[in-house]
Every structure is written in structure tokens, then in C-alpha cells.
Amino acid sequence: MTQAAVASFSMAAERQRPFGSSASGLEQVPAVTIPDAVRRCRWIAADLNASAFGLFFVSPSVERARLTPCFDSDHPCNSPMAKFISDMSSEELTRHSRMSTTPCWWSSGGKSAAARRFEKLDWTTRIAPLLPETDGIAFPVFAERNQCGFVMFFGNDMGLESDQLPEIHARCFTVFTAVARIRADDCDAIPSVSKRELECLKLTANGLTSEEIATRLKLSVHTANQYLTNTTQKLNAVNRMHAVAKALRLGLIE
């Protein structure tokens, strides 16, 4: 077998066995970064002929459960699609995540190629559309520490057969497990951040200056700056906006 053929075979095997699943004659390839997970999701999306994807965590709050985007097909940026889904906070979907592993699909029009294929799938359930004029499927996933979420794929011409469903779902589980472990390790490394510090950081995320934050929270500008400095240091960030990005990724602020 030529070196090019070996490389091609290894890449194909890694796509089918992501994040270190065993494969005869191949070294395990553990996923240790978010970009690794994004790459695997791109492979799954390509196999489904999906135009976009996103990985979401379900917040632990039972009263205000919502979907928190971790990454999507616009990585390292967050797409408007992910923000729209997070802001909408589908109660139906978050409740489903705590009760079932059945994949959920939706269709805005019901006449697309994807919708016709979804209707034929076994062991799936239809839900209200998450995005206007878009078809999609959401795979519920779970990990240790009671973390749960969804890996979602979007597109009007997705192809998925019933016999593909278990394998695609298993790959989504593997991706989510790896991401949840990375996220948990990040959380373990973060010292306790006070409510006031998070309030200042959230207002920074909304575009307010130190002076505006001080006025809003009835603080001195010096105190507001000190809260932001503390939070930046605790999150091991290089500046305020880096701290905001880290806090959003970890679900500390919304």
C-alpha cells in the first residue's frame, strides 16, 4: 500500500472513529481542543449534506433552562443562527433533553427534500421549527456530571436514512463527551467569581463602558474597574473582551 493510500485510509478511519475510538492498526487520536470537535462536526455535516451545525449545552437551571451555544459552523465566531436559537430558549427542546434520547427534527415548510426524508425516519420525533425557513435535526446527547445538550444540523437537502441514524447519533455523543470534558476541565480551573463581578462582565459584554457600568450598578468607577480586573485575572484572560468570550463559552454569563 502506498503512503498516500495509507494516509487516505487513516483519514477515513478517523472520521468514522473520532476522539480515540479503537481501530485495528491505527493509533488512537484523542480530541483535546474545541477545534478538533469542530472538525468532527464538519465531517458529520458533510455526511448529512447539512449546510450548518451547532453544539449546544442545556443550562442546569430547571426553572430557566435554555440552550447555550458552545460552537457552530462559523467557529471561531458565533453565528446569528446559534444566537437566535439560544435567545428563543425552546422549552419543548430543553424539556426533551432531560427525558429522552430520541432525535428531534423540524421543517418550516414540510415540502423540502430533507423533510420528506425525516418523515421516513424511525425513532425520531417532530418538533416546532427552531429557525424560520430552515429544516434541521437535533441529536440529544449526555455526558458525565449530568451535562446534557444537543448537536444540531441544518439544511434543506439533508440526506439521512434510518439505518444511518444510530451511527450518526453515536458520533454526536462522542463529540459531545469530549467537549463536555474540555468544558469541565476549564470550569475546574476557574476560581469562584462573585455575582457582582459577573454583573460587571455581563454589562461589558453588552457594550457598556466602566463609567456606564458604575452608574448602572451605583458603584464608583474605581470599584467597577476593580471588579472587571478581578474577573479578568480569575478567568486567566488577557483583557476584558477575552474575559467576556471565556465567560460566554463557559456559560457564566448569557
Coordinates of N, CA, C and O in Angstrom, one line a residue, residues 67 85 88-97 100 102-110 115 118-119 124-131 134-140 150-154:
L67 N -30.8 26.9 26.0 CA -29.7 26.3 25.2 C -28.6 27.3 25.1 O -28.8 28.5 24.7
I85 N -31.3 30.7 18.3 CA -31.7 29.5 19.0 C -31.6 29.7 20.5 O -32.5 29.4 21.3
M88 N -34.2 32.1 21.8 CA -35.5 31.6 21.7 C -35.8 30.7 22.9 O -36.9 30.6 23.4
S89 N -34.8 30.0 23.4 CA -34.9 29.1 24.5 C -36.1 28.2 24.5 O -37.0 28.3 25.2
S90 N -36.1 27.3 23.5 CA -37.2 26.3 23.3 C -37.4 25.5 24.5 O -36.6 24.6 24.9
E91 N -38.6 25.7 25.2 CA -38.9 24.9 26.3 C -39.2 23.5 26.0 O -38.8 22.5 26.7
E92 N -39.8 23.3 24.8 CA -40.0 21.9 24.3 C -38.7 21.1 24.2 O -38.6 20.0 24.6
L93 N -37.7 21.7 23.6 CA -36.5 21.0 23.4 C -35.7 20.8 24.7 O -35.1 19.7 24.9
T94 N -35.6 21.8 25.5 CA -34.9 21.6 26.8 C -35.5 20.6 27.7 O -34.8 19.8 28.3
R95 N -36.8 20.5 27.7 CA -37.5 19.5 28.4 C -37.3 18.1 27.9 O -37.0 17.1 28.6
H96 N -37.2 18.0 26.5 CA -37.0 16.8 25.9 C -35.6 16.3 26.2 O -35.4 15.0 26.4
S97 N -34.6 17.2 26.4 CA -33.2 16.8 26.7 C -33.1 16.0 28.0 O -32.2 15.2 28.2
S100 N -35.4 12.2 27.1 CA -35.3 11.3 26.0 C -34.1 11.5 25.2 O -33.5 12.5 25.2
T102 N -34.3 10.5 22.0 CA -34.8 10.4 20.6 C -34.5 11.7 19.8 O -34.8 12.8 20.3
P103 N -33.9 11.5 18.7 CA -33.6 12.7 17.9 C -34.8 13.5 17.5 O -35.9 12.9 17.3
C104 N -34.7 14.8 17.4 CA -35.9 15.7 17.1 C -35.6 16.3 15.7 O -34.5 16.8 15.5
W105 N -36.6 16.4 14.9 CA -36.4 17.1 13.6 C -37.5 18.1 13.4 O -38.6 18.0 14.0
W106 N -37.3 19.0 12.5 CA -38.3 20.0 12.2 C -38.2 20.5 10.8 O -37.2 20.3 10.1
S107 N -39.3 21.0 10.3 CA -39.4 21.5 8.9 C -40.3 22.7 8.9 O -41.4 22.7 9.4
S108 N -39.8 23.8 8.3 CA -40.6 25.0 8.2 C -41.8 24.9 7.2 O -42.9 25.3 7.4
G109 N -41.4 24.2 6.1 CA -42.4 24.1 5.0 C -43.0 22.7 4.9 O -44.2 22.5 4.5
G110 N -42.2 21.7 5.1 CA -42.7 20.3 5.0 C -42.6 19.8 3.6 O -43.0 18.7 3.3
A115 N -37.2 17.3 4.6 CA -38.5 17.0 5.4 C -39.1 15.7 4.9 O -39.5 14.9 5.8
F118 N -36.9 13.0 6.6 CA -37.1 13.0 8.0 C -38.4 12.2 8.4 O -38.4 11.5 9.4
E119 N -39.4 12.4 7.6 CA -40.7 11.8 7.9 C -40.6 10.3 7.8 O -41.4 9.6 8.5
T124 N -37.7 8.9 15.7 CA -37.5 10.3 15.8 C -38.8 11.0 16.1 O -39.8 10.3 16.0
T125 N -38.7 12.2 16.5 CA -40.0 12.9 16.8 C -39.9 14.3 16.2 O -38.8 14.9 16.1
R126 N -41.0 14.8 15.7 CA -41.1 16.1 15.1 C -41.4 17.2 16.1 O -42.2 17.0 17.0
I127 N -40.7 18.3 16.0 CA -40.9 19.4 16.9 C -41.2 20.7 16.1 O -41.1 20.7 14.9
A128 N -41.6 21.8 16.8 CA -41.8 23.0 16.2 C -40.5 23.6 15.6 O -39.4 23.3 16.2
P129 N -40.5 24.2 14.5 CA -39.3 24.7 13.9 C -38.5 25.6 14.8 O -39.0 26.5 15.5
L130 N -37.2 25.4 14.9 CA -36.3 26.2 15.7 C -35.9 27.5 15.0 O -35.6 28.5 15.6
L131 N -35.8 27.4 13.7 CA -35.4 28.5 12.8 C -36.4 28.7 11.7 O -36.9 27.7 11.1
T134 N -36.1 26.9 7.7 CA -35.0 26.0 7.8 C -35.5 24.7 8.3 O -36.3 24.6 9.1
D135 N -34.9 23.6 7.7 CA -35.1 22.3 8.2 C -33.9 21.9 9.0 O -32.8 22.3 8.8
G136 N -34.1 21.0 10.0 CA -33.0 20.5 10.8 C -33.3 19.3 11.6 O -34.4 18.9 11.8
I137 N -32.2 18.8 12.2 CA -32.4 17.7 13.2 C -31.4 17.9 14.3 O -30.3 18.4 14.2
A138 N -31.9 17.6 15.5 CA -31.2 17.8 16.8 C -31.0 16.4 17.5 O -32.0 15.8 17.7
F139 N -29.8 16.1 17.8 CA -29.5 14.8 18.4 C -29.2 15.1 19.9 O -28.2 15.8 20.3
P140 N -30.1 14.6 20.8 CA -29.8 14.8 22.3 C -28.6 14.0 22.7 O -28.4 12.9 22.3
F150 N -27.4 19.2 22.8 CA -27.8 18.8 21.5 C -26.7 19.1 20.5 O -26.0 20.1 20.6
V151 N -26.5 18.2 19.6 CA -25.7 18.5 18.4 C -26.7 18.6 17.2 O -27.5 17.7 17.0
M152 N -26.8 19.8 16.6 CA -27.8 20.1 15.6 C -27.2 20.3 14.2 O -26.1 20.8 14.1
F153 N -28.0 19.9 13.2 CA -27.6 20.1 11.8 C -28.7 20.7 11.1 O -29.9 20.4 11.3
F154 N -28.4 21.6 10.1 CA -29.4 22.4 9.4 C -29.2 22.3 7.9 O -28.0 22.2 7.5

